[in-house]
PDB file of C-alpha atoms in Angstrom:
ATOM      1  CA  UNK A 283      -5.979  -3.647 -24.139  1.00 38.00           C
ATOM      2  CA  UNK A 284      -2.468  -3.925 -22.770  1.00 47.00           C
ATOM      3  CA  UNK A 285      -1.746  -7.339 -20.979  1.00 46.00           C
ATOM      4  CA  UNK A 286      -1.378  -6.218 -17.719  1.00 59.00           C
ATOM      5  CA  UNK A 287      -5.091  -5.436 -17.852  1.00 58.00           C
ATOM      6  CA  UNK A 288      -6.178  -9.116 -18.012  1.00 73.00           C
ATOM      7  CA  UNK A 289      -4.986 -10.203 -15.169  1.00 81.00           C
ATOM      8  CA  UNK A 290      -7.105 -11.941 -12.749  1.00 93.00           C
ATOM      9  CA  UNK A 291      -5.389 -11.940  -9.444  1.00 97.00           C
ATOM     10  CA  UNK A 292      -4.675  -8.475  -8.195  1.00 98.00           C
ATOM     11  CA  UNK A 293      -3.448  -7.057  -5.445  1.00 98.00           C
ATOM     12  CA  UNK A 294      -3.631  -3.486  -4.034  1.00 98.00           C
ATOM     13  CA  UNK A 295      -1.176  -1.316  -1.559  1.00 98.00           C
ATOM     14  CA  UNK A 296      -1.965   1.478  -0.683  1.00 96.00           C
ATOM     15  CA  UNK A 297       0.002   4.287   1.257  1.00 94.00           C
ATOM     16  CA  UNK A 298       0.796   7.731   1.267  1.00 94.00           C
ATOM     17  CA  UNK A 299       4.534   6.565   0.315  1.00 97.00           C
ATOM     18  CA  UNK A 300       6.247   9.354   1.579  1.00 97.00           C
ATOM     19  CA  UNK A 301       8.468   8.205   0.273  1.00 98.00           C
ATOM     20  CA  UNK A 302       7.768   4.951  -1.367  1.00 98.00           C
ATOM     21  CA  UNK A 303      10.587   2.904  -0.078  1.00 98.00           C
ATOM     22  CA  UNK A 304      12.263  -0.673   0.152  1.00 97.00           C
ATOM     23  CA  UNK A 305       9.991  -2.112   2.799  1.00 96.00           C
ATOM     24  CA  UNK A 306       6.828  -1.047   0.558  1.00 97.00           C
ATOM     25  CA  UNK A 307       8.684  -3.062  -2.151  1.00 97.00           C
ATOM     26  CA  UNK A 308       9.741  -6.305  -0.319  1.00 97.00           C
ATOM     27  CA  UNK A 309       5.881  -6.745   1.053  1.00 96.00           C
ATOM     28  CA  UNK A 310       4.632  -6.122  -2.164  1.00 98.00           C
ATOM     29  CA  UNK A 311       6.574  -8.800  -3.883  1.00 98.00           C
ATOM     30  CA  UNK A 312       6.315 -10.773  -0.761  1.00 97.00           C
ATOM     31  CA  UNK A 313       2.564 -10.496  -1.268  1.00 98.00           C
ATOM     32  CA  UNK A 314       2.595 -11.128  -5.268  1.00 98.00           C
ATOM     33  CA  UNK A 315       4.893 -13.894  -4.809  1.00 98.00           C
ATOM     34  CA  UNK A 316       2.879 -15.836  -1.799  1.00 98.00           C
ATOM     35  CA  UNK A 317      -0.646 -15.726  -3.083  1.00 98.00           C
ATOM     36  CA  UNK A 318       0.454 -16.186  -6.818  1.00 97.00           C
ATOM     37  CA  UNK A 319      -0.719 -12.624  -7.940  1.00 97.00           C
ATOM     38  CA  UNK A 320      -0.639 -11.214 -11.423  1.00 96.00           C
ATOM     39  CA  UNK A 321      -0.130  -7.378 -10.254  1.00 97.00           C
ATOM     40  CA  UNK A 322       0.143  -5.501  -7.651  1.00 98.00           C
ATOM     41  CA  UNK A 323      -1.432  -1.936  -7.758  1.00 98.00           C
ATOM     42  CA  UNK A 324       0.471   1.271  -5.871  1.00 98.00           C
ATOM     43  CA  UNK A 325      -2.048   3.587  -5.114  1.00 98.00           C
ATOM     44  CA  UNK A 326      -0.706   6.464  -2.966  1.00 96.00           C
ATOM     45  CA  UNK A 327      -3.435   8.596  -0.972  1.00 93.00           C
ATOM     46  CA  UNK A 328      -4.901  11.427  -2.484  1.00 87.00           C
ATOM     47  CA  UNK A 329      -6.243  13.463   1.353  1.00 68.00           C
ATOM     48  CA  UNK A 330      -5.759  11.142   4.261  1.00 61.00           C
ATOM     49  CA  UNK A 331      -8.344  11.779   7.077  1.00 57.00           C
ATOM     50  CA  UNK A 332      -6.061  10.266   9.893  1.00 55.00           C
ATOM     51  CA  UNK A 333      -3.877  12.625   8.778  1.00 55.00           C
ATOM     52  CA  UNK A 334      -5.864  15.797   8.660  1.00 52.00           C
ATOM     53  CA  UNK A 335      -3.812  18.922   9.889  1.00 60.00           C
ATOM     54  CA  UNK A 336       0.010  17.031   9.170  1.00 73.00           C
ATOM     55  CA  UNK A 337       1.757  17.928   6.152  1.00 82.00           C
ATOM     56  CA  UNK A 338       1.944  15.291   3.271  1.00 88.00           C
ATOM     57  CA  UNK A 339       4.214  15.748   0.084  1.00 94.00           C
ATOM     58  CA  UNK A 340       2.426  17.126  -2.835  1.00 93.00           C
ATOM     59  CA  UNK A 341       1.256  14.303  -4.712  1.00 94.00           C
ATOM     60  CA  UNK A 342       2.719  14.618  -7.941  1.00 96.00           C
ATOM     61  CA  UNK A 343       6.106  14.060  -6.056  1.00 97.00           C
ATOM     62  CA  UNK A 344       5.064  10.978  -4.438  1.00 97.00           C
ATOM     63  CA  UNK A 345       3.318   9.470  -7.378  1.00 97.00           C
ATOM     64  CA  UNK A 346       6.749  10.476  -9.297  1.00 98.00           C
ATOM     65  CA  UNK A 347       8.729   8.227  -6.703  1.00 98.00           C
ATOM     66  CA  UNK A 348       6.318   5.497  -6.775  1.00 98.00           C
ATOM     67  CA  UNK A 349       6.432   5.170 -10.853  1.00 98.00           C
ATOM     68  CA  UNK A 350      10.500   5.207 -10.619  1.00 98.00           C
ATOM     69  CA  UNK A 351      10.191   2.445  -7.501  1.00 98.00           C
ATOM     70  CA  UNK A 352       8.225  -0.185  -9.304  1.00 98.00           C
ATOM     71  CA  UNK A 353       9.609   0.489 -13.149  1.00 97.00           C
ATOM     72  CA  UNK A 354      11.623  -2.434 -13.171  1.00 91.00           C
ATOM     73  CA  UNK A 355       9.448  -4.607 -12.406  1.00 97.00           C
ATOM     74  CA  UNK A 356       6.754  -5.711 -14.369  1.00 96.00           C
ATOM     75  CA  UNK A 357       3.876  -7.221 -11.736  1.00 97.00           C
ATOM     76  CA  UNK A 358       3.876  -3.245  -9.995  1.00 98.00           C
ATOM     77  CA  UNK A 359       1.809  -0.682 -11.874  1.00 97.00           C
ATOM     78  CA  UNK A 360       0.381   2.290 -10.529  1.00 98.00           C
ATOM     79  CA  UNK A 361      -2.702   3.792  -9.501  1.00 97.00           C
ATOM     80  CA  UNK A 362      -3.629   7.182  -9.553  1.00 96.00           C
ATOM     81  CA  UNK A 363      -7.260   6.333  -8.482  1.00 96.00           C
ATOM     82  CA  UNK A 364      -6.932   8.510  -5.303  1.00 95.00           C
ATOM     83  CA  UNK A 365      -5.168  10.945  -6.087  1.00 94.00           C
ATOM     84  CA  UNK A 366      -7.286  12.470  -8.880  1.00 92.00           C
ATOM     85  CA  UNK A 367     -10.611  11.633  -6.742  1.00 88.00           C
ATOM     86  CA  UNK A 368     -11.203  14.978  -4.569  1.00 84.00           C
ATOM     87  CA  UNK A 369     -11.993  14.050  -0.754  1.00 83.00           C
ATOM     88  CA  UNK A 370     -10.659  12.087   1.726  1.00 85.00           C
ATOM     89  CA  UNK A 371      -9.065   8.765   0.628  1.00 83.00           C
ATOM     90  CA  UNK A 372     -11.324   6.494   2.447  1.00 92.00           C
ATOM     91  CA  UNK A 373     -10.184   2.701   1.590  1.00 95.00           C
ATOM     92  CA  UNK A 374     -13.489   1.412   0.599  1.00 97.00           C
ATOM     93  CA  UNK A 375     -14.365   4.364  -2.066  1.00 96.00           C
ATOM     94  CA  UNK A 376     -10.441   3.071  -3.065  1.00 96.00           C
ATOM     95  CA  UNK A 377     -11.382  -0.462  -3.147  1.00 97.00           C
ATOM     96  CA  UNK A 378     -14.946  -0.310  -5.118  1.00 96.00           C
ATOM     97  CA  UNK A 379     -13.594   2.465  -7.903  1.00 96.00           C
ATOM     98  CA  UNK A 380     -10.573  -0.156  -8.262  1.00 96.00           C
ATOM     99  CA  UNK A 381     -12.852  -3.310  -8.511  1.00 95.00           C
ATOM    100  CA  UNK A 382     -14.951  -1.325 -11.360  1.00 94.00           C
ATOM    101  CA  UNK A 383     -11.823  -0.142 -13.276  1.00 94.00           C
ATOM    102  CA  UNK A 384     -10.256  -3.837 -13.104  1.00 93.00           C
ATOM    103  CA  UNK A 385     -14.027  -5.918 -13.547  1.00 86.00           C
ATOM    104  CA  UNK A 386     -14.393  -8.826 -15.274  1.00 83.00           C
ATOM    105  CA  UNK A 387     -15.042 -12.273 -14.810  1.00 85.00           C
ATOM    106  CA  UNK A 388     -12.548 -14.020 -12.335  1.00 90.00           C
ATOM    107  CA  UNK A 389     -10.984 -11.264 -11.329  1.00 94.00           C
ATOM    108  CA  UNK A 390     -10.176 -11.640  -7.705  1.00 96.00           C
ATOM    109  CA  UNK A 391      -8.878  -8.602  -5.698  1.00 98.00           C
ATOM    110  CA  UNK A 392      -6.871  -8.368  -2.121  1.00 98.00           C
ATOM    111  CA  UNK A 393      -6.240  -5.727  -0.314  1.00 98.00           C
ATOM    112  CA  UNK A 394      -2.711  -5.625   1.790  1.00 98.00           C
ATOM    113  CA  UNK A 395      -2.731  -4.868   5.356  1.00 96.00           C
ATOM    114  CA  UNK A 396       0.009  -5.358   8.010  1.00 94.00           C
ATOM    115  CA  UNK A 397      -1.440  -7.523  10.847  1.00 94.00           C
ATOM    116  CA  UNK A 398      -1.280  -4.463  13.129  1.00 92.00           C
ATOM    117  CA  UNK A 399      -3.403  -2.357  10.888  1.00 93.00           C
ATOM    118  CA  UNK A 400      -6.312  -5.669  10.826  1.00 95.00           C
ATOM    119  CA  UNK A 401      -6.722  -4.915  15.034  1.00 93.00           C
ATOM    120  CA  UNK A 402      -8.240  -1.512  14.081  1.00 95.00           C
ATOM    121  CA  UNK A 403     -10.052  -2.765  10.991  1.00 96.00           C
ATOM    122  CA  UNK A 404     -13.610  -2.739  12.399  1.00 95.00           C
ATOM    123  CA  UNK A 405     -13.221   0.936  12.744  1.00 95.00           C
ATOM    124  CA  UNK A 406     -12.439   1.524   9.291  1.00 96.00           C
ATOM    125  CA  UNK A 407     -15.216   3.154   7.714  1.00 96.00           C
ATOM    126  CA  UNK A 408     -17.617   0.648   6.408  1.00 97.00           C
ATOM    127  CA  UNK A 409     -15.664  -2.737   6.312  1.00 98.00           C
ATOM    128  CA  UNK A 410     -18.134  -5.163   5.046  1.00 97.00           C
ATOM    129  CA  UNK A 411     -18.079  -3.118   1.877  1.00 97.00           C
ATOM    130  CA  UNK A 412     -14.085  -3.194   1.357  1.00 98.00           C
ATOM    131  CA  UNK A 413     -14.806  -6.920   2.143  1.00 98.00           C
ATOM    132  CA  UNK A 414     -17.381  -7.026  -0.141  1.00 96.00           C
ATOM    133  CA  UNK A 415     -14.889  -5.855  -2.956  1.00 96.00           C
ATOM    134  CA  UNK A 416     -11.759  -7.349  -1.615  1.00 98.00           C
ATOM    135  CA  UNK A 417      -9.937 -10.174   0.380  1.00 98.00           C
ATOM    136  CA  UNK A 418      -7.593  -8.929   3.014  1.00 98.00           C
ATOM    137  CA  UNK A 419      -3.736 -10.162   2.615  1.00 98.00           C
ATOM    138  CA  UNK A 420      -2.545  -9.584   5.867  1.00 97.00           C
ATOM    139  CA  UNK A 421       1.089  -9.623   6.616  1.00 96.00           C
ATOM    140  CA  UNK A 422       2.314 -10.988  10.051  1.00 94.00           C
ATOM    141  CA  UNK A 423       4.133  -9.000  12.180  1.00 88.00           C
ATOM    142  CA  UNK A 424       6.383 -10.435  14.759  1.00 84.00           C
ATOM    143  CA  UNK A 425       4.684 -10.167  18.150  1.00 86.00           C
ATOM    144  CA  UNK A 426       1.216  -8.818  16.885  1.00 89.00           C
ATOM    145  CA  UNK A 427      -0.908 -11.104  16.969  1.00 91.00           C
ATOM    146  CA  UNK A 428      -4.778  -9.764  16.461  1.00 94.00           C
ATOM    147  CA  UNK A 429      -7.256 -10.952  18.720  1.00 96.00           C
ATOM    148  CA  UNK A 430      -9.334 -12.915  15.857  1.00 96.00           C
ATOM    149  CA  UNK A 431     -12.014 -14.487  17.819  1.00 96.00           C
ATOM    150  CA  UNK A 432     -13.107 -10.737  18.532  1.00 96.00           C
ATOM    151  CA  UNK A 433     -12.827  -9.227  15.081  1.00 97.00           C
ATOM    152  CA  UNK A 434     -14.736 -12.307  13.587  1.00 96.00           C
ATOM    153  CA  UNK A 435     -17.733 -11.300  16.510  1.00 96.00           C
ATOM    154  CA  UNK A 436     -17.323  -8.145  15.030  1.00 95.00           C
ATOM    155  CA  UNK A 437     -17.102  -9.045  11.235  1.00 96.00           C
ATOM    156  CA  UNK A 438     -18.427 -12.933  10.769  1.00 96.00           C
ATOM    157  CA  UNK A 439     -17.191 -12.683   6.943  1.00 96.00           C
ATOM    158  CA  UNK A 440     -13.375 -11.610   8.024  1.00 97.00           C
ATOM    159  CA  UNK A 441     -12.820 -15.151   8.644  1.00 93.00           C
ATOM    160  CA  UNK A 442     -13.645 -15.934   4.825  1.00 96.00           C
ATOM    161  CA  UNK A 443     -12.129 -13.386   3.100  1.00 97.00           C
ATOM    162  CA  UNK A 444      -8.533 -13.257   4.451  1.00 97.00           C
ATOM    163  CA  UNK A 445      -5.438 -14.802   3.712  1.00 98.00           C
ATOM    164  CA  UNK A 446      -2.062 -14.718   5.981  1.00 97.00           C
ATOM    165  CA  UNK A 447       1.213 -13.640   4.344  1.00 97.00           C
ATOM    166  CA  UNK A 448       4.641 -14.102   5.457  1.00 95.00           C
ATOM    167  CA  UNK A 449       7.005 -11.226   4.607  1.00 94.00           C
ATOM    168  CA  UNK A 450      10.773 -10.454   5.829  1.00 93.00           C
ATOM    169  CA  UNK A 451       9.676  -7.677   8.360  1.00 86.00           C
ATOM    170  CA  UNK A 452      12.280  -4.429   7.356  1.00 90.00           C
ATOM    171  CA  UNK A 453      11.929  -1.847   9.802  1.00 90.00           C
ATOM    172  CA  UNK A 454      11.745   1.287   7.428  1.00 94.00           C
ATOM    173  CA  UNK A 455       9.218   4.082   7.675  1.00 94.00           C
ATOM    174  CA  UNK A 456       8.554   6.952   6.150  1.00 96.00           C
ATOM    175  CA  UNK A 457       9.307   9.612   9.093  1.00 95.00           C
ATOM    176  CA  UNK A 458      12.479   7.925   9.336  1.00 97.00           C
ATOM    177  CA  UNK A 459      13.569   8.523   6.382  1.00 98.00           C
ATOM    178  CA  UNK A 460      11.923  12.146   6.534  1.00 97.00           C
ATOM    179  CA  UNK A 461      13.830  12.666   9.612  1.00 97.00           C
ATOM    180  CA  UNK A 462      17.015  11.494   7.690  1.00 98.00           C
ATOM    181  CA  UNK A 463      16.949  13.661   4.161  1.00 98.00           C
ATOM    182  CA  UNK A 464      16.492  16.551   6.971  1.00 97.00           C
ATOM    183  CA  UNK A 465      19.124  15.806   8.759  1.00 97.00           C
ATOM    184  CA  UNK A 466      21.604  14.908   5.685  1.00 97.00           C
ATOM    185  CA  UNK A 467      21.932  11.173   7.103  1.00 98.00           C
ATOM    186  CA  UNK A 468      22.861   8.611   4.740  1.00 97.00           C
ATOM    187  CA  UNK A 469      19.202   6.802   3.136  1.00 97.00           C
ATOM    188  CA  UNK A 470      21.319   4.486   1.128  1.00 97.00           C
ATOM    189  CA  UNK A 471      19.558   0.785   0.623  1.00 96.00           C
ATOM    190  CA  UNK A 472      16.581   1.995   2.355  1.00 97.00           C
ATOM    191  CA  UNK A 473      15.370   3.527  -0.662  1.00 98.00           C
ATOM    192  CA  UNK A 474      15.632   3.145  -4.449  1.00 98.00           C
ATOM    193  CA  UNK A 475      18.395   4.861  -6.073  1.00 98.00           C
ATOM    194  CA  UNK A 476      16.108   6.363  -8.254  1.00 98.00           C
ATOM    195  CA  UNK A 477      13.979   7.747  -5.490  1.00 98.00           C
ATOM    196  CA  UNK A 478      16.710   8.800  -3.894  1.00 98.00           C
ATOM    197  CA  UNK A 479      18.068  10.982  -6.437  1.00 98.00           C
ATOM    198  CA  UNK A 480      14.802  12.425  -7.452  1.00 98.00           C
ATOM    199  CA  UNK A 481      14.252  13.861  -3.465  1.00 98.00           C
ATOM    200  CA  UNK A 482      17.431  15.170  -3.764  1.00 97.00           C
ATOM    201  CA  UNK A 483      17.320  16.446  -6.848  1.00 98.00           C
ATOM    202  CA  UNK A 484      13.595  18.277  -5.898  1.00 98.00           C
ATOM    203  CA  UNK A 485      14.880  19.238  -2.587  1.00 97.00           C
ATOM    204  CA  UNK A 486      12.093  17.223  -0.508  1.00 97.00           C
ATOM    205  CA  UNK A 487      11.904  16.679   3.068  1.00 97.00           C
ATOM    206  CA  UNK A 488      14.753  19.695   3.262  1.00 94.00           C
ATOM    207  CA  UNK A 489      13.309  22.219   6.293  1.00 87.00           C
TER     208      UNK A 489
END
């Protein structure tokens, strides 16, 4: 068993990551680093129902980037548990295949959220079983601030099973950088160099 497979603490981010790039990274080890976690486990999306009917890169692209993102670094591994699992990616079918692949005992699993995305977590499809696999890591976001006392009405374990992380807040997205490779704008330092070369070298996000 390799010895990445024992650990105990995990945590999991998943993401499209179209591309994966240095904002992903910096919460990740933000993440790893603040609740002492062994690993962290990329998982990009396999068919994203919020995203029916919008184009997303083929995955083996974006699982390429991730794997060149996170290869120096020995707490990231990761994931291909969506994208070889046909369907929508629906977070708790992520988080229970994920808890069976990494069982054993004292093995403790959060899932990482920005504190925008926990507003909307009640309408995630079936939260009390993500919660029932996972904690939540939530990452503050300057001037979000979710209206707890609600979401606890609406989940009474949420108040359990979460755990507040600070994280330098880098204001990086995807479409950005999308809108960037298309428009042959400079994506130096807001992605890996290695990611960076590889959409170049396949062409992606060119129209």
């Amino acid at each position: 068993m390799p010895a990445h497979m024992q650990a105990r603490r995990i945590g999991i981010m998943g993401g499209s990551f179209d591309p994966i790039h240095i904002a992903h990274l910096i919460m990740a080890e933000s993440v790893r680093e603040s609740l002492s976690l062994d690993l962290v486990l990329f998982v990009p999306t396999g068919s994203q129902p919020l995203k029916s009917g919008q184009y997303v890169t083929p995955a083996e692209h974006r699982v390429a980037m991730v794997e060149l993102a996170i290869a120096g670094n020995p707490h990231f591994v990761l994931s291909s548990v969506d994208v070889v699992r046909p369907g929508h990616s629906y977070t708790v079918d992520t988080v229970a295949a994920l808890r069976q692949e990494w069982s054993g005992p004292g093995v403790e699993m959060w899932f990482i959220v920005g504190a925008d995305s926990l507003s909307t977590f009640p309408m995630w499809r079936d939260p009390s079983g993500i919660l029932a696999h996972v904690r939540l890591a939530v990452v503050r976001r300057p001037g979000v601030q979710p209206d707890m006392p609600s979401l606890i009405v609406a989940l009474p374990q949420l108040e359990k099973r979460l755990d507040w992380v600070d994280a330098p807040l880098i204001d990086i997205s995807g479409t950005d950088i999308r809108r960037r490779v298309a428009a042959d704008l400079s994506t130096r330092y807001r992605l890996p160099d290695a990611v960076r070369d590889y959409i170049e070298a396949n062409r992606l996000y060119k129209p």
